[in-house]
Structures are given as structure tokens and as C-alpha cells.
Coordinates of C-alpha atoms (C1' of nucleotides) in Angstrom, one line a residue:
Chain A
X1 CA 0.0 0.0 0.0
X2 CA 1.3 3.4 -0.9
X3 CA 1.4 5.8 2.0
X4 CA -0.3 8.9 0.8
X5 CA -0.3 10.4 4.3
X6 CA 2.7 12.7 5.1
X7 CA 4.9 11.6 7.9
X8 CA 3.7 14.2 10.3
X9 CA 0.1 13.4 10.0
X10 CA 0.8 9.8 10.0
X11 CA 2.6 10.1 13.3
X12 CA 0.0 12.3 14.8
X13 CA -2.6 9.7 14.0
X14 CA -0.5 6.9 15.4
X15 CA 0.2 8.7 18.6
X16 CA -3.3 9.9 19.1
X17 CA -4.6 6.4 18.7
X18 CA -2.0 4.8 20.8
X19 CA -2.5 7.2 23.7
X20 CA -6.1 6.0 23.8
X21 CA -5.4 2.3 23.2
X22 CA -6.8 2.2 19.8
X23 CA -5.2 0.5 16.9
X24 CA -4.0 2.2 13.7
X25 CA -5.8 0.2 11.2
X26 CA -5.8 0.5 7.5
X27 CA -9.3 1.8 7.5
X28 CA -8.7 4.5 10.1
X29 CA -5.6 5.6 8.3
X30 CA -7.3 5.8 5.0
X31 CA -10.3 7.7 6.4
X32 CA -8.0 10.2 7.9
X33 CA -6.0 10.5 4.7
X34 CA -9.0 11.2 2.7
X35 CA -10.3 13.9 5.0
X36 CA -7.0 15.7 4.9
X37 CA -6.6 15.4 1.2
X38 CA -9.5 17.6 0.1
X39 CA -10.2 20.2 2.7
X40 CA -13.9 20.6 2.2
X41 CA -16.4 19.4 4.8
X42 CA -17.6 16.0 3.6
X43 CA -20.4 13.9 5.1
X44 CA -19.9 10.3 6.2
X45 CA -21.3 9.4 2.9
X46 CA -19.0 11.6 0.9
X47 CA -16.1 10.1 2.8
X48 CA -17.3 6.6 2.1
X49 CA -17.3 7.2 -1.6
X50 CA -13.8 8.6 -1.5
X51 CA -12.4 5.9 0.7
X52 CA -13.9 3.2 -1.5
X53 CA -11.6 4.2 -4.3
X54 CA -8.7 2.9 -2.2
X55 CA -10.4 0.3 0.0
X56 CA -13.3 -0.9 -2.2
X57 CA -14.8 -3.1 0.4
X58 CA -15.0 -0.7 3.3
X59 CA -18.5 -0.4 4.7
X60 CA -20.3 2.7 5.8
X61 CA -20.5 1.4 9.3
X62 CA -16.8 1.4 9.4
X63 CA -16.6 4.9 8.1
X64 CA -18.8 6.0 11.0
X65 CA -16.7 4.0 13.4
X66 CA -13.5 5.5 12.1
X67 CA -14.8 9.0 12.2
X68 CA -16.0 8.5 15.8
X69 CA -12.6 7.4 16.7
X70 CA -10.9 10.3 15.0
X71 CA -13.3 12.7 16.7
X72 CA -12.5 11.1 20.0
X73 CA -8.8 11.5 19.3
X74 CA -9.4 15.2 18.5
X75 CA -8.0 14.8 15.0
X76 CA -11.3 15.7 13.3
X77 CA -14.2 17.9 14.3
X78 CA -17.8 17.4 13.7
X79 CA -19.9 20.2 12.2
X80 CA -23.6 20.3 12.8
X81 CA -25.4 22.6 10.4
X82 CA -29.1 22.8 10.0
X83 CA -31.1 19.6 9.7
X84 CA -28.5 18.0 7.6
X85 CA -26.0 15.2 7.8
X86 CA -23.0 15.8 10.0
X87 CA -20.0 17.0 8.3
X88 CA -16.4 16.4 9.2
X89 CA -13.4 18.7 9.3
X90 CA -9.7 18.1 9.9
X91 CA -8.8 21.7 10.8
X92 CA -7.3 21.4 14.3
X93 CA -6.9 25.1 14.8
X94 CA -9.6 26.9 16.7
X95 CA -12.1 28.0 14.0
X96 CA -15.7 28.6 13.3
X97 CA -17.8 27.7 10.3
X98 CA -19.6 29.8 7.8
X99 CA -22.4 28.2 5.9
X100 CA -23.6 29.9 2.7
X101 CA -27.3 29.7 2.2
X102 CA -26.9 30.3 -1.6
X103 CA -24.2 28.0 -2.6
X104 CA -24.4 25.6 0.4
X105 CA -20.6 25.9 0.7
X106 CA -19.0 25.6 4.1
X107 CA -16.0 27.7 5.0
X108 CA -13.6 27.6 7.9
X109 CA -13.3 31.0 9.7
X110 CA -10.2 31.2 11.9
X111 CA -10.6 32.3 15.5
X112 CA -7.8 34.1 17.1
X113 CA -6.8 33.3 20.7
X114 CA -8.2 36.5 22.1
X115 CA -11.7 36.0 20.6
X116 CA -11.6 32.4 21.6
X117 CA -10.9 33.3 25.2
X118 CA -13.6 35.9 25.2
X119 CA -16.0 33.4 24.0
X120 CA -14.9 30.9 26.6
X121 CA -15.5 33.4 29.3
X122 CA -19.2 33.6 28.4
X123 CA -19.8 30.5 30.4
X124 CA -21.1 31.0 34.0
X125 CA -19.3 29.3 36.9
X126 CA -19.8 25.6 37.2
X127 CA -19.8 25.0 33.5
X128 CA -16.8 23.5 31.8
X129 CA -16.7 23.1 28.0
X130 CA -14.4 20.8 26.2
X131 CA -15.9 21.6 22.8
X132 CA -17.2 24.8 21.3
X133 CA -19.1 25.0 18.0
X134 CA -19.6 28.3 16.4
X135 CA -21.4 28.6 13.1
X136 CA -22.5 31.5 11.0
X137 CA -25.3 31.1 8.4
X138 CA -25.7 33.7 5.6
X139 CA -24.4 34.9 2.3
X140 CA -20.9 34.2 1.3
X141 CA -18.8 36.1 -1.2
X142 CA -19.2 33.8 -4.1
X143 CA -22.9 33.9 -4.0
X144 CA -22.9 37.1 -6.1
X145 CA -22.0 35.2 -9.2
X146 CA -25.1 33.2 -8.9
X147 CA -28.5 35.1 -8.8
Chain B
X1 CA -60.6 27.4 22.9
X2 CA -58.9 29.0 25.9
X3 CA -56.1 31.3 25.1
X4 CA -53.2 30.3 27.1
X5 CA -50.9 32.6 25.3
X6 CA -50.3 36.0 27.0
X7 CA -51.4 39.0 25.0
X8 CA -47.9 40.2 24.2
X9 CA -46.7 36.9 22.7
X10 CA -50.0 36.4 20.9
X11 CA -49.5 39.8 19.3
X12 CA -45.9 39.1 18.5
X13 CA -47.0 35.9 16.8
X14 CA -49.8 37.6 14.9
X15 CA -47.6 40.4 13.6
X16 CA -44.7 38.3 12.7
X17 CA -46.9 36.0 10.7
X18 CA -48.8 38.8 9.0
X19 CA -45.7 40.6 8.0
X20 CA -44.8 37.5 6.0
X21 CA -48.2 36.8 4.7
X22 CA -48.7 33.7 6.8
X23 CA -51.9 32.9 8.6
X24 CA -52.2 32.6 12.4
X25 CA -53.8 29.2 12.6
X26 CA -54.8 27.3 15.6
X27 CA -51.9 24.9 15.1
X28 CA -49.3 27.5 14.8
X29 CA -50.6 29.3 17.9
X30 CA -50.7 26.2 19.9
X31 CA -47.2 25.1 18.9
X32 CA -45.8 28.5 19.8
X33 CA -47.7 28.4 23.1
X34 CA -46.4 25.0 24.0
X35 CA -42.8 26.1 23.3
X36 CA -43.1 29.1 25.5
X37 CA -44.8 27.3 28.3
X38 CA -41.9 25.1 29.4
X39 CA -38.6 26.6 28.5
X40 CA -36.6 23.5 27.9
X41 CA -35.4 22.6 24.4
X42 CA -37.8 20.2 23.0
X43 CA -37.5 18.2 19.8
X44 CA -40.3 18.2 17.2
X45 CA -41.4 15.0 18.7
X46 CA -41.6 16.3 22.3
X47 CA -43.6 19.2 20.9
X48 CA -45.9 16.9 19.1
X49 CA -46.7 15.1 22.3
X50 CA -47.4 18.3 24.2
X51 CA -49.5 19.9 21.5
X52 CA -51.6 16.7 21.2
X53 CA -52.9 17.3 24.6
X54 CA -54.7 20.3 23.3
X55 CA -55.2 19.5 19.6
X56 CA -55.4 15.7 19.7
X57 CA -55.5 15.3 16.0
X58 CA -52.5 17.4 15.0
X59 CA -49.9 15.5 12.9
X60 CA -46.2 15.5 13.2
X61 CA -45.9 16.9 9.7
X62 CA -47.8 19.9 10.9
X63 CA -45.6 20.3 13.9
X64 CA -42.6 20.5 11.5
X65 CA -44.5 22.9 9.2
X66 CA -45.4 25.2 12.1
X67 CA -41.9 25.1 13.5
X68 CA -40.4 26.0 10.2
X69 CA -42.8 28.9 10.0
X70 CA -41.9 30.0 13.5
X71 CA -38.2 29.8 12.7
X72 CA -38.8 31.8 9.5
X73 CA -40.6 34.4 11.6
X74 CA -37.7 34.5 14.0
X75 CA -39.8 33.6 17.0
X76 CA -38.1 30.3 17.6
X77 CA -34.5 29.2 17.1
X78 CA -33.2 25.8 16.1
X79 CA -30.5 24.2 18.1
X80 CA -28.3 21.6 16.4
X81 CA -26.3 19.5 18.8
X82 CA -24.4 16.4 18.0
X83 CA -26.0 13.8 15.8
X84 CA -29.3 14.3 17.5
X85 CA -32.8 15.5 16.6
X86 CA -33.1 19.3 16.2
X87 CA -34.3 21.1 19.3
X88 CA -36.3 24.3 19.4
X89 CA -35.9 27.3 21.6
X90 CA -38.1 30.4 22.1
X91 CA -35.5 32.6 23.7
X92 CA -35.3 35.6 21.4
X93 CA -32.4 37.3 23.1
X94 CA -28.9 36.6 21.8
X95 CA -27.7 33.6 23.5
X96 CA -25.6 30.5 23.2
X97 CA -26.3 26.9 24.3
X98 CA -24.5 24.6 26.7
X99 CA -25.0 20.9 26.4
X100 CA -24.1 18.8 29.4
X101 CA -22.5 15.5 28.4
X102 CA -23.5 13.9 31.7
X103 CA -27.1 14.9 32.1
X104 CA -27.9 15.7 28.5
X105 CA -29.5 18.9 29.6
X106 CA -29.4 22.0 27.5
X107 CA -29.0 25.4 29.0
X108 CA -29.3 28.9 27.5
X109 CA -26.2 31.0 28.1
X110 CA -26.9 34.7 27.5
X111 CA -24.6 36.7 25.3
X112 CA -24.1 40.3 26.0
X113 CA -23.9 42.8 23.1
X114 CA -20.2 43.3 23.4
X115 CA -19.4 39.7 23.1
X116 CA -21.9 39.3 20.3
X117 CA -20.3 42.1 18.3
X118 CA -16.9 40.7 18.9
X119 CA -18.1 37.4 17.6
X120 CA -19.7 39.0 14.6
X121 CA -16.5 40.7 13.7
X122 CA -14.8 37.4 13.2
X123 CA -16.2 37.1 9.7
X124 CA -14.0 38.2 6.9
X125 CA -15.2 40.8 4.3
X126 CA -17.7 39.5 1.9
X127 CA -19.5 37.3 4.4
X128 CA -22.8 38.3 5.9
X129 CA -24.4 36.2 8.6
X130 CA -28.1 36.4 9.5
X131 CA -27.8 33.6 12.0
X132 CA -25.2 32.6 14.5
X133 CA -25.2 29.4 16.4
X134 CA -22.8 29.0 19.4
X135 CA -22.7 25.9 21.5
X136 CA -20.6 24.6 24.2
X137 CA -20.4 20.9 25.1
X138 CA -19.0 19.7 28.4
X139 CA -19.9 19.3 32.1
X140 CA -22.6 21.3 33.6
X141 CA -23.0 22.1 37.3
X142 CA -25.7 19.6 38.2
X143 CA -23.6 16.7 36.9
X144 CA -21.8 16.5 40.2
X145 CA -24.7 14.9 41.8
X146 CA -24.6 12.1 39.4
X147 CA -21.3 10.1 39.3
Chain C
dG1 C1' 2.5 -18.6 15.9
dA2 C1' -1.8 -19.1 19.1
dA3 C1' -4.9 -16.9 22.3
dA4 C1' -7.1 -12.8 23.5
dT5 C1' -8.9 -8.5 22.1
dA6 C1' -10.2 -4.9 19.1
dA7 C1' -12.0 -3.6 14.8
dA8 C1' -14.5 -4.3 10.4
dT9 C1' -18.3 -6.1 8.0
dG10 C1' -23.1 -6.4 5.8
dG11 C1' -27.4 -6.1 6.5
dA12 C1' -31.2 -5.2 9.1
dA13 C1' -33.3 -1.8 12.2
dT14 C1' -34.3 2.6 13.9
dG15 C1' -35.7 7.2 13.8
dA16 C1' -35.8 12.0 12.2
dT17 C1' -37.4 14.4 8.6
dT18 C1' -39.6 15.2 4.1
dC19 C1' -42.8 14.4 0.5
dT20 C1' -47.3 13.8 -1.6
dA21 C1' -51.8 13.9 -2.8
dA22 C1' -56.1 14.7 -0.8
dT23 C1' -58.9 17.4 2.4
dT24 C1' -59.9 21.4 5.2
dT25 C1' -59.7 26.1 6.5
dC26 C1' -59.0 30.9 5.5
dT27 C1' -59.4 35.3 3.1
dG28 C1' -61.0 38.6 0.2
dT29 C1' -64.7 39.7 -3.0
dG30 C1' -69.3 40.3 -4.8
Chain D
dC1 C1' -73.3 35.4 3.6
dA2 C1' -71.7 32.3 -0.5
dC3 C1' -67.8 31.5 -3.5
dA4 C1' -63.4 31.0 -5.6
dG5 C1' -58.7 30.7 -4.8
dA6 C1' -54.9 30.4 -1.9
dA7 C1' -52.7 28.6 2.2
dA8 C1' -52.5 25.0 5.7
dT9 C1' -53.3 20.6 7.6
dT10 C1' -53.4 15.7 7.3
dA11 C1' -52.0 10.7 7.1
dG12 C1' -49.2 7.9 5.5
dA13 C1' -45.6 6.6 2.5
dA14 C1' -40.8 7.5 1.3
dT15 C1' -36.2 8.9 2.2
dC16 C1' -32.0 9.0 4.2
dA17 C1' -28.7 9.4 8.2
dT18 C1' -27.2 6.8 11.7
dT19 C1' -26.9 2.8 14.8
dC20 C1' -27.1 -1.9 16.0
dC21 C1' -26.0 -6.8 15.8
dA22 C1' -24.0 -11.1 15.0
dT23 C1' -20.2 -12.8 12.5
dT24 C1' -15.7 -12.6 10.5
dT25 C1' -11.1 -10.6 10.3
dA26 C1' -7.1 -8.2 11.8
dT27 C1' -3.9 -6.9 15.5
dT28 C1' -1.4 -7.4 19.6
dT29 C1' 0.7 -10.0 23.2
dC30 C1' 3.1 -13.7 24.9

DNA sequence: GAAATAAATGGAATGATTCTAATTTCTGTG
DNA sequence: CACAGAAATTAGAATCATTCCATTTATTTC
């Protein structure tokens, strides 16, 4: 098998898995690989299609399993927009998402440390968040070209 | 039919609907009423159960229709957490949500104007958001009593 | 390399949401 | 008030994302 995954990412994956006593299987590696390759925000189904080009017999259930593991390992984030299938995102830096109503496109919007800490301080005492999801919905720049 | 909805809310609903050329039907009124009554974050299904106590023959499809209308009229917000059914929330003030991993409970977290405007300024030029969804996931205060 | 454990698999099951076609309810007009 | 037309509701079927389960396969450990 050719290793399409760069050394750094490969190691990140291996370590993240090991530290949680999870095995670095071919399927997990490939799912991670595919998500990194094209930095859009694919659904489990999209990912299934792409992974199948390399591992033709992989099942959708496995895609979900792998994704859950990657999320657990904090290598991938889930994005929940509207009443729509969950999307997955390999951007590990703090960021928000912008969802264009016109084109349906999803963009990453980077969040600087200061803003992030301001947002975190919103929480009253007693609440501890390990995950923050911030999404904007509206009109993106490209949507001009449509109408 | 008894009017359980306070005058203010009733008017708000009526006006919001009228301004969009939508009719204030019994079903819409009742759905709105039920959501305001108990300020948790019910799913469409929860709402269906509650509304049925007053309009026993209302269908789930209508609940979805009514909710969509209420969302359109900005009287109700949708909350998308995890891979779970959409929840609905009648809090019209700017606010975020906190989802407790332990109890499953969802809390409103109010967002002051300053924070809100800082968050809004995160967007690069060319992007215009009409909706912002901010959610925290973690451990809430009550979860102590569990373990 | 064999046993023990974790992961993958296919297919069935579940469950939220949407769709459709038929009926009912409103609204404005005469 | 009766009527035509538009908007909403309805039940049930259809869709589609996600999960579950029992079995098979891969990985790790000794």
C-alpha cells in the first residue's frame, strides 16, 4: 500500500490512537488520509465514496466507526449545520464555520486566541466546556455570481 | 378554545406572521404556546406530544411545518447539537447553548452585546451572517450529583 | 504462531425528517 | 353570507442518516 499520508500526520494519527489504546488500522488511516486530502467538509457518505476508491470493500458502518474514533482523538471535528447530515473537518486550529445559504458551501473561519478566550468566558461558573461549536449562516462572497 | 398565550406573545406571533403573509392558525398558535410554556429545548417529537394534549389530531408533519414557519418568523431558534434531533428554543435574546455530556441537559447562556459584536467581527469581508449558532459541550454544574 | 482482544463487515433496524396527494380552512370579493 | 382561490393541515408513505448486531477478520501480546 502506498502511504499517501505525510509523515507528520501519520505520526499524529499513530500517537493519538496509541494514547487511547486504539489500533492504527488500514481503514482509520485511510479515512484520515481522505479527509486531509481535500479540505472541504464532507459527510460520512462523501467520505465513504472517496475511501472506497482505495479500499473498495469498506463499509459505511466502518466509516462511522473510524470517524467517531478520529473525533475522540481530536483529529477531526464534527460540524452540525441545520437539519443536515453531520460534516467532518480536519482543521485542528480553533475556528468557526460559515455556511452559505446560496451555494451551500461551508468555509472555515479562523478564530484568534483573544476572541476564543472571550467566547470561553461567556460560560457561567460551574460550566466547563471541552468543545465549542460556532457557526454562521448567511451569504458568502461567491454567491454574487449566482443570482 | 382557551387562550393560554399572553397578550404580548400572541400579538408578536400575529404580527410576525402577518408581515410574512402567513396565517395565524390554531396549530401555529398552539405550537408556539407550548414552546413558550416550558422553557426547555424540546424536539419536534416532544412538541408533538405536548400539543396533542390540546389538539389531539395534529400531525407530526404539521408540527414540522409550524416550527419551520416560526423559525422563519424568528420567533423560535433551532439548536443543532451532535447527531441528534433538532431542538427548538423560544429565547429571542442573543444567547448560546450549553450541552451537558453527563445529564444531556441543554442550557441557555446569555450573550451580551459586546461579546456578540466581537463574535460577529470574526467574519472576513464579503461574508454576511443572519444567524449565529454558538454551542458549548461539556460538564454542567448539576452533573456533580450524578457520578 | 496461538490466544485474546479490538475492529471491520453487511445487512437489518431505527428514527428523524420530508414528501405527496387529498382534504380542510381561511381570506377577500361580490 | 356564498364562493373562488390560496394557504395549511393531514395521514401515510418515502427517504435517508445513523446505529445496532452477530459474524468474521485483523492486530497485539506472549
